[in-house]
Coordinates of C-alpha atoms in Angstrom, one line a residue:
M1 CA 33.3 -148.6 25.2
T2 CA 29.5 -146.9 25.4
E3 CA 29.5 -146.5 29.0
Q4 CA 29.2 -143.0 30.3
L5 CA 32.3 -141.9 32.2
I6 CA 31.8 -138.2 32.5
F7 CA 29.0 -135.9 33.1
E8 CA 29.8 -133.1 30.8
R9 CA 29.4 -131.9 27.1
S10 CA 31.6 -131.4 24.3
D11 CA 31.8 -127.7 24.2
K12 CA 34.1 -126.3 27.1
S13 CA 33.0 -123.1 28.7
F14 CA 35.8 -119.8 28.5
L15 CA 36.6 -120.6 32.2
R16 CA 37.2 -124.6 31.6
K17 CA 39.5 -123.4 28.6
K18 CA 41.3 -120.8 30.5
W19 CA 41.7 -123.2 33.1
E20 CA 43.1 -126.3 31.1
Y21 CA 45.5 -123.8 29.8
I22 CA 47.0 -122.8 33.2
L23 CA 47.2 -126.4 34.3
L24 CA 49.1 -127.9 31.8
K25 CA 51.6 -124.4 32.2
S26 CA 51.7 -125.4 35.6
V27 CA 52.2 -129.2 35.4
K28 CA 54.7 -129.3 32.2
N29 CA 58.2 -129.0 33.9
K30 CA 57.3 -130.9 36.5
I31 CA 57.3 -134.0 34.6
P32 CA 61.0 -135.3 33.4
K33 CA 62.1 -134.5 30.2
T34 CA 63.4 -138.0 29.4
Y35 CA 59.7 -138.7 29.1
Y36 CA 58.5 -136.3 26.8
K37 CA 61.8 -137.2 24.8
N38 CA 60.6 -141.1 24.7
N39 CA 56.9 -140.2 23.9
Q40 CA 56.1 -141.7 27.8
V41 CA 53.9 -138.6 28.3
I42 CA 49.9 -138.5 27.2
I43 CA 47.4 -135.8 27.9
L44 CA 43.8 -136.4 28.0
D45 CA 41.3 -133.6 27.8
S46 CA 38.0 -135.2 27.4
E47 CA 35.2 -138.6 27.4
E48 CA 36.3 -139.0 24.1
T49 CA 40.1 -139.0 24.6
I50 CA 40.1 -141.2 27.6
K51 CA 38.1 -143.6 26.2
N52 CA 40.2 -143.9 23.0
F53 CA 43.5 -144.3 25.3
F54 CA 42.6 -146.9 27.9
F55 CA 39.9 -149.1 26.2
E56 CA 40.9 -148.8 22.5
E57 CA 44.6 -148.4 22.3
K58 CA 46.9 -151.3 22.4
P59 CA 48.1 -152.8 25.5
D60 CA 52.0 -152.4 24.8
V61 CA 51.4 -148.8 24.1
I62 CA 49.3 -148.1 27.3
K63 CA 51.7 -150.1 29.2
S64 CA 54.4 -147.5 28.0
I65 CA 53.3 -144.5 29.2
K66 CA 54.8 -143.0 32.7
F67 CA 53.0 -139.9 33.2
I68 CA 48.8 -139.1 32.2
I69 CA 47.8 -135.9 32.6
I70 CA 43.9 -136.3 32.8
L71 CA 42.4 -132.5 32.8
V72 CA 38.6 -133.7 33.0
P73 CA 38.4 -132.7 36.5
L74 CA 37.2 -135.2 39.2
N75 CA 34.0 -133.4 39.9
N76 CA 32.5 -134.6 36.6
F77 CA 33.3 -138.4 36.6
V78 CA 30.2 -140.4 37.3
N79 CA 32.1 -143.7 38.9
L80 CA 35.3 -142.9 40.4
I81 CA 36.3 -146.3 41.7
S82 CA 35.4 -148.0 38.9
F83 CA 37.3 -145.9 36.9
F84 CA 40.6 -146.6 38.7
D85 CA 39.6 -149.9 39.1
K86 CA 39.8 -150.6 35.1
I87 CA 42.8 -148.8 34.4
D88 CA 44.7 -149.9 37.1
K89 CA 44.9 -153.2 35.1
L90 CA 45.9 -151.6 32.3
L91 CA 48.6 -149.0 33.2
D92 CA 52.3 -150.1 33.9
E93 CA 53.1 -150.1 37.8
D94 CA 55.5 -147.1 37.8
C95 CA 53.2 -145.2 36.0
K96 CA 52.1 -141.9 37.7
L97 CA 48.5 -139.7 36.8
I98 CA 48.1 -136.0 37.5
L99 CA 44.7 -134.9 38.2
N100 CA 42.4 -132.2 39.3
Y101 CA 39.1 -131.4 41.4
F102 CA 37.6 -128.2 41.7
N103 CA 37.7 -127.0 45.4
G104 CA 34.3 -127.3 47.4
S105 CA 35.4 -123.8 48.7
W106 CA 34.2 -122.5 45.1
K107 CA 30.7 -124.3 44.8
Y108 CA 28.5 -121.1 45.2
I109 CA 31.1 -119.0 43.3
F110 CA 30.6 -121.7 40.5
S111 CA 26.5 -121.4 41.1
I112 CA 27.2 -117.3 40.1
F113 CA 29.6 -118.1 36.8
S114 CA 26.9 -120.7 35.7
I115 CA 24.1 -117.8 35.8
F116 CA 26.1 -115.9 33.4
G117 CA 27.3 -118.7 31.3
L118 CA 31.1 -118.8 32.2
I119 CA 30.9 -122.4 33.2
K120 CA 29.0 -125.4 32.3
N121 CA 28.5 -128.9 32.8
F122 CA 27.9 -127.7 36.8
D123 CA 24.8 -129.2 37.3
K124 CA 26.0 -132.7 38.3
S125 CA 29.4 -132.2 39.9
L126 CA 30.4 -133.4 42.9
F127 CA 32.6 -131.0 44.9
F128 CA 35.5 -132.2 47.0
S129 CA 37.6 -131.8 49.8
N130 CA 40.6 -133.8 50.4
K131 CA 39.0 -136.0 53.3
K132 CA 36.4 -137.2 50.7
L133 CA 39.2 -137.3 48.1
N134 CA 40.6 -140.1 50.1
V135 CA 37.1 -142.1 50.8
F136 CA 37.5 -142.7 46.7
L137 CA 41.0 -143.6 47.2
N138 CA 40.8 -146.1 49.9
C139 CA 38.6 -148.3 48.0
T140 CA 41.3 -148.4 44.5
N141 CA 44.9 -149.1 44.2
Y142 CA 45.9 -145.5 44.1
E143 CA 47.4 -143.0 46.5
I144 CA 48.4 -139.4 46.6
S145 CA 52.3 -139.0 45.9
R146 CA 52.3 -135.3 45.8
V147 CA 49.9 -132.6 45.9
L148 CA 50.7 -128.9 44.0
K149 CA 49.9 -125.6 45.6
D150 CA 50.6 -123.8 42.1
I151 CA 47.4 -122.8 41.4
S152 CA 45.1 -120.1 43.4
L153 CA 42.8 -118.8 40.4
P154 CA 41.3 -120.2 37.3
F155 CA 42.7 -117.4 35.1
Q156 CA 45.9 -115.2 35.5
I157 CA 45.5 -111.5 36.9
P158 CA 49.4 -110.2 36.3
F159 CA 51.1 -110.2 39.7
F160 CA 48.6 -110.8 41.7
T161 CA 48.0 -114.8 40.6
K162 CA 51.7 -115.0 41.1
F163 CA 51.7 -113.4 44.8
L164 CA 48.6 -115.6 45.5
T165 CA 50.3 -118.8 44.8
M166 CA 53.6 -117.9 46.7
I167 CA 51.4 -117.1 49.8
F168 CA 49.5 -120.8 49.5
N169 CA 52.8 -122.5 49.2
F170 CA 54.3 -120.6 52.5
F171 CA 51.1 -121.1 54.2
P172 CA 49.4 -124.5 53.0
I173 CA 46.1 -124.3 55.1
L174 CA 45.3 -121.2 53.1
S175 CA 44.8 -123.6 49.8
F176 CA 41.3 -124.4 51.2
F177 CA 40.4 -121.2 49.2
S178 CA 42.2 -122.3 46.2
F179 CA 40.2 -123.0 43.0
A180 CA 41.5 -126.4 42.6
N181 CA 43.8 -129.2 44.2
V182 CA 46.2 -130.7 41.8
F183 CA 48.0 -133.9 42.8
Y184 CA 49.9 -137.1 41.4
L185 CA 48.6 -140.3 42.1
R186 CA 50.8 -143.8 42.4
K187 CA 49.8 -147.3 42.2
K188 CA 50.0 -148.7 46.1
T189 CA 51.0 -152.2 45.5
K190 CA 53.3 -153.6 42.3
Q191 CA 51.3 -156.9 40.8
S192 CA 55.2 -158.5 39.7
T193 CA 56.3 -161.6 41.9
I194 CA 59.6 -161.0 40.1
N195 CA 62.2 -161.4 42.5
R196 CA 64.8 -158.8 41.2
T197 CA 68.3 -157.9 41.6
M198 CA 69.4 -155.3 43.7
S199 CA 73.0 -153.4 43.5
L200 CA 74.3 -152.3 46.6
I201 CA 76.3 -149.3 45.6
I202 CA 79.5 -148.2 47.9
P203 CA 81.6 -145.4 47.1
C204 CA 84.6 -145.7 49.5
K205 CA 88.0 -143.8 50.2
N206 CA 90.5 -145.0 52.3
E207 CA 88.4 -148.1 53.6
E208 CA 90.7 -150.7 53.3
E209 CA 90.2 -152.2 56.6
N210 CA 86.1 -152.4 55.9
I211 CA 86.4 -154.1 52.2
K212 CA 86.4 -158.1 53.5
K213 CA 83.8 -157.2 56.2
I214 CA 81.4 -155.6 53.8
V215 CA 81.6 -158.8 51.5
E216 CA 81.6 -161.4 54.4
N217 CA 78.3 -159.5 55.5
A218 CA 76.5 -159.4 51.9
K219 CA 77.2 -163.1 51.5
S220 CA 75.7 -164.1 55.3
E221 CA 73.1 -161.7 55.9
I222 CA 71.6 -160.5 52.6
L223 CA 68.8 -162.4 51.7
F224 CA 68.0 -161.3 47.9
P225 CA 69.5 -161.2 44.6
F226 CA 72.5 -158.6 44.7
E227 CA 75.6 -157.7 43.2
L228 CA 78.3 -155.5 45.1
V229 CA 79.1 -152.2 43.0
F230 CA 82.4 -150.7 44.8
I231 CA 83.4 -147.3 43.4
D232 CA 87.1 -146.4 44.6
D233 CA 86.9 -142.8 44.9
K234 CA 90.8 -141.9 44.8
S235 CA 92.0 -143.9 47.9
S236 CA 95.6 -143.3 48.9
D237 CA 95.5 -146.5 50.9
L238 CA 95.1 -150.4 49.8
T239 CA 91.1 -150.2 49.7
K240 CA 91.1 -150.8 45.3
K241 CA 93.9 -153.6 46.2
K242 CA 91.7 -155.6 49.0
I243 CA 88.3 -155.2 46.5
K244 CA 90.1 -157.3 43.7
E245 CA 91.1 -159.7 46.4
E246 CA 88.0 -160.3 47.3
I247 CA 86.5 -160.1 43.8
L248 CA 89.6 -163.5 43.3
N249 CA 88.1 -164.9 46.4
N250 CA 84.1 -164.6 45.9
P251 CA 83.8 -165.9 42.0
K252 CA 80.1 -166.8 42.9
V253 CA 79.5 -163.3 44.1
N254 CA 78.7 -160.6 41.8
I255 CA 81.5 -158.1 42.8
K256 CA 82.7 -155.2 40.3
V257 CA 85.3 -152.2 41.4
L258 CA 84.8 -148.9 39.3
D259 CA 87.3 -145.9 39.6
G260 CA 85.7 -142.7 41.4
P261 CA 86.9 -139.3 39.8
G262 CA 87.4 -138.2 43.6
R263 CA 84.9 -134.7 43.4
G264 CA 82.7 -136.6 46.3
K265 CA 80.0 -138.8 47.1
S266 CA 77.7 -137.7 44.5
R267 CA 79.8 -138.2 41.4
A268 CA 81.2 -141.5 42.7
V269 CA 77.4 -142.6 43.3
D270 CA 76.6 -141.5 39.9
I271 CA 79.3 -143.7 38.2
G272 CA 78.3 -146.9 40.3
V273 CA 74.6 -146.6 39.2
K274 CA 75.2 -145.8 35.6
N275 CA 77.2 -149.4 35.9
A276 CA 74.7 -151.4 38.0
E277 CA 73.1 -154.1 36.5
G278 CA 70.1 -154.4 39.1
Y279 CA 66.8 -153.0 38.9
F280 CA 66.9 -151.7 42.2
S281 CA 69.9 -149.8 43.5
A282 CA 70.8 -149.1 47.4
I283 CA 73.4 -146.3 48.2
L284 CA 75.7 -147.9 51.5
D285 CA 78.3 -146.6 53.1
A286 CA 81.5 -148.3 53.7
D287 CA 81.9 -147.3 57.2
L288 CA 79.1 -150.1 58.0
T289 CA 77.5 -147.7 60.6
V290 CA 74.2 -148.8 59.1
K291 CA 74.3 -152.9 59.1
M292 CA 74.4 -155.0 56.0
K293 CA 71.6 -156.9 57.2
D294 CA 69.2 -153.9 57.3
M295 CA 69.4 -153.7 53.6
N296 CA 66.9 -156.7 53.5
L297 CA 64.5 -154.3 54.9
F298 CA 65.1 -151.8 52.0
Y299 CA 64.8 -154.9 49.2
S300 CA 61.2 -155.7 51.2
S301 CA 59.9 -151.9 51.2
I302 CA 60.8 -150.8 48.0
S303 CA 59.6 -154.3 46.1
L304 CA 56.3 -154.1 47.7
G305 CA 56.3 -150.5 46.5
N306 CA 55.7 -148.9 49.6
G307 CA 57.5 -145.8 48.3
D308 CA 59.5 -145.1 44.8
V309 CA 62.3 -144.0 46.9
I310 CA 63.0 -145.3 50.4
N311 CA 65.4 -143.0 53.0
G312 CA 67.1 -144.3 55.6
S313 CA 66.9 -142.4 58.9
R314 CA 68.7 -142.9 61.8
L315 CA 66.9 -140.4 64.4
I316 CA 64.1 -142.2 64.9
Y317 CA 65.6 -144.9 67.2
R318 CA 67.7 -143.8 69.6
L319 CA 71.4 -143.1 68.5
E320 CA 73.9 -145.6 69.9
K321 CA 76.8 -144.0 72.3
N322 CA 79.4 -142.3 70.1
S323 CA 77.7 -142.8 66.5
M324 CA 77.1 -139.3 65.7
K325 CA 79.0 -135.9 66.9
I326 CA 76.5 -133.7 68.4
L327 CA 76.9 -130.9 66.0
N328 CA 76.2 -133.2 63.3
Y329 CA 72.8 -134.3 65.0
F330 CA 71.6 -130.6 65.2
G331 CA 72.6 -130.0 61.8
N332 CA 70.5 -133.4 61.0
K333 CA 67.8 -131.9 62.7
F334 CA 67.8 -128.4 61.1
F335 CA 68.0 -129.8 57.4
S336 CA 65.4 -132.3 58.2
L337 CA 63.2 -129.3 59.2
L338 CA 64.1 -126.9 56.5
I339 CA 63.5 -129.9 54.1
S340 CA 60.5 -130.8 55.3
F341 CA 58.8 -127.6 54.8
I342 CA 60.5 -127.3 51.3
I343 CA 59.2 -130.5 49.6
S344 CA 55.7 -130.1 52.3
S345 CA 56.5 -133.7 53.0
N346 CA 58.0 -135.0 56.6
V347 CA 61.5 -136.2 56.0
S348 CA 63.1 -137.3 59.8
D349 CA 66.9 -137.4 58.2
T350 CA 68.2 -135.8 55.0
L351 CA 71.6 -136.8 55.4
C352 CA 71.5 -140.7 55.8
G353 CA 73.6 -142.2 53.4
T354 CA 71.6 -145.2 53.0
K355 CA 68.8 -144.7 49.9
C356 CA 66.7 -147.1 47.5
F357 CA 65.3 -146.3 44.5
R358 CA 64.6 -147.8 40.7
T359 CA 68.0 -148.1 39.0
K360 CA 66.1 -146.4 35.9
D361 CA 65.1 -143.4 38.0
W362 CA 68.8 -142.0 38.4
E363 CA 68.4 -140.4 35.0
I364 CA 65.7 -138.3 36.2
F365 CA 67.4 -137.4 39.8
E366 CA 70.3 -136.1 37.5
E367 CA 68.1 -134.1 35.1
F368 CA 66.8 -132.4 37.9
R369 CA 70.6 -131.9 39.5
K370 CA 71.7 -130.5 35.7
D371 CA 68.6 -128.3 35.2
N372 CA 68.7 -126.5 38.8
N373 CA 72.7 -126.5 38.7
L374 CA 73.1 -128.1 42.3
N375 CA 76.4 -128.8 43.1
D376 CA 75.3 -131.3 45.8
I377 CA 78.8 -132.7 47.4
W378 CA 76.9 -136.0 49.1
G379 CA 74.0 -136.2 46.7
D380 CA 71.4 -136.9 49.6
F381 CA 69.4 -133.9 49.0
N382 CA 69.2 -133.7 44.9
I383 CA 67.5 -137.3 45.7
L384 CA 65.2 -135.7 48.1
F385 CA 63.9 -132.8 46.1
S386 CA 64.4 -134.5 42.9
S387 CA 62.4 -137.7 43.4
S388 CA 59.5 -135.0 45.3
F389 CA 59.2 -132.6 42.5
Y390 CA 58.3 -135.1 40.3
G391 CA 55.7 -136.9 42.3
F392 CA 57.6 -140.1 43.9
K393 CA 56.3 -141.4 46.7
L394 CA 59.5 -140.9 49.2
I395 CA 59.3 -142.6 52.7
D396 CA 61.6 -143.0 55.6
L397 CA 62.7 -146.3 57.0
P398 CA 64.1 -146.2 60.6
V399 CA 67.4 -148.0 61.1
R400 CA 70.0 -148.6 63.9
Y401 CA 72.9 -146.1 63.5
Y402 CA 76.5 -147.5 65.1
E403 CA 79.7 -146.3 65.6
R404 CA 82.8 -146.6 62.9
L405 CA 85.1 -148.7 64.3
T406 CA 88.0 -148.4 61.6
G407 CA 88.5 -145.7 58.9
E408 CA 87.9 -142.2 59.6
T409 CA 84.6 -140.0 58.7
K410 CA 84.8 -138.2 55.5
M411 CA 82.8 -135.1 57.1
T412 CA 85.1 -133.0 58.5
K413 CA 84.9 -129.4 56.7
R414 CA 82.0 -129.3 58.6
F415 CA 80.9 -125.5 58.3
F416 CA 82.0 -125.7 54.1
Y417 CA 79.3 -128.6 53.8
F418 CA 77.0 -126.7 56.1
I419 CA 77.4 -123.9 53.6
N420 CA 77.1 -125.9 50.4
M421 CA 73.9 -127.9 51.9
L422 CA 72.4 -124.2 52.7
K423 CA 72.6 -123.4 49.3
I424 CA 71.1 -126.2 47.9
C425 CA 68.2 -125.6 50.0
L426 CA 67.6 -121.9 49.0
K427 CA 67.8 -122.9 45.2
A428 CA 64.8 -125.6 46.3
L429 CA 63.1 -123.2 48.3
I430 CA 62.6 -120.8 45.2
I431 CA 61.8 -124.2 42.9
F432 CA 59.1 -125.5 45.2
K433 CA 58.0 -122.3 47.0
L434 CA 58.5 -119.2 44.7
K435 CA 58.0 -121.0 41.2
L436 CA 60.5 -118.6 40.3
K437 CA 62.2 -122.0 37.6

């Protein structure tokens, strides 16, 4: 390809080299280790490397990449829309780009730097704002899934740079003064037309009266290819027996039952997802407080590529009578506000048990949990934090929440669970805002 992509020379300035070092250091741990291990991450630092990868590499190699870090700032691209249009046709639907642009608030400082030769390739640069960037993105198949607030200066000043970054993280409005913006891009729409299977992951403990209803509702209400994955988490009633009866009575329905370790919902779900055969997985509580027919909405949303993680929200519609205790309601509101602040993205309900994602992404969620030692009993917070940390697009899907009709709630030790959730949030605050991990 002979067409010019970038306005810059091959010799990089002192500040540019410093900036690339800082940028790489910042984003390194924000990409799942499994992608590094599988050689699914590539770094492009010049027009030559960009052209070699996108226009000379084998198509199957390009399709295998899951994260692309482009160090060349968007300010120096000749035609951004044309570039995004070309690579959209080459990249896998789940591939994410990590890009950067120099902030418009530094334009005049750059003019001074250029006089002293500290920067080069400045004359034709376009200086961005978030608003201007979105003008470009609106004309492409890409959208921002995460914005990083890690970097405030193009060079390190001991203690001061760290302090300044923390201030920007706690007061995002100040990021206007940051040297650059770093962000993840994902594809807005998916090109696949395959009707993929979804595994419904159903952890259950002492839910014998609900098993038959779950299977019947799935058969009559679900409109997509599915399998039912029950995880019996050390039930003391006839839950497992009832599941086995449904397997015998419904030979045309793909149903499996697994044994949970009895250490909480999170570990039961882990076993279920690791044994799931569907391309997508959705967690569904066995109490049927979220109706089976709503799973069609989750399937539609994730199939269209509306989000990478679809989070059920019970707190947008008005709650049905007796569906949620008053303490639970205010606890949900509290953690929704706290987590929204931590991840810098609005989440209206953090504890809804119904969540949907690509099955293969569970490995990434688990990597984050283990690396940060998160003892998340229910598992909801870890999915929210890990998906946000790695630049996955997280969206809320409003659902109606109904009263449990049979069985007993497992959310009984409220104070214990509150403290557990608070500890997880404090760890996440350190990871996302203080950058001590």
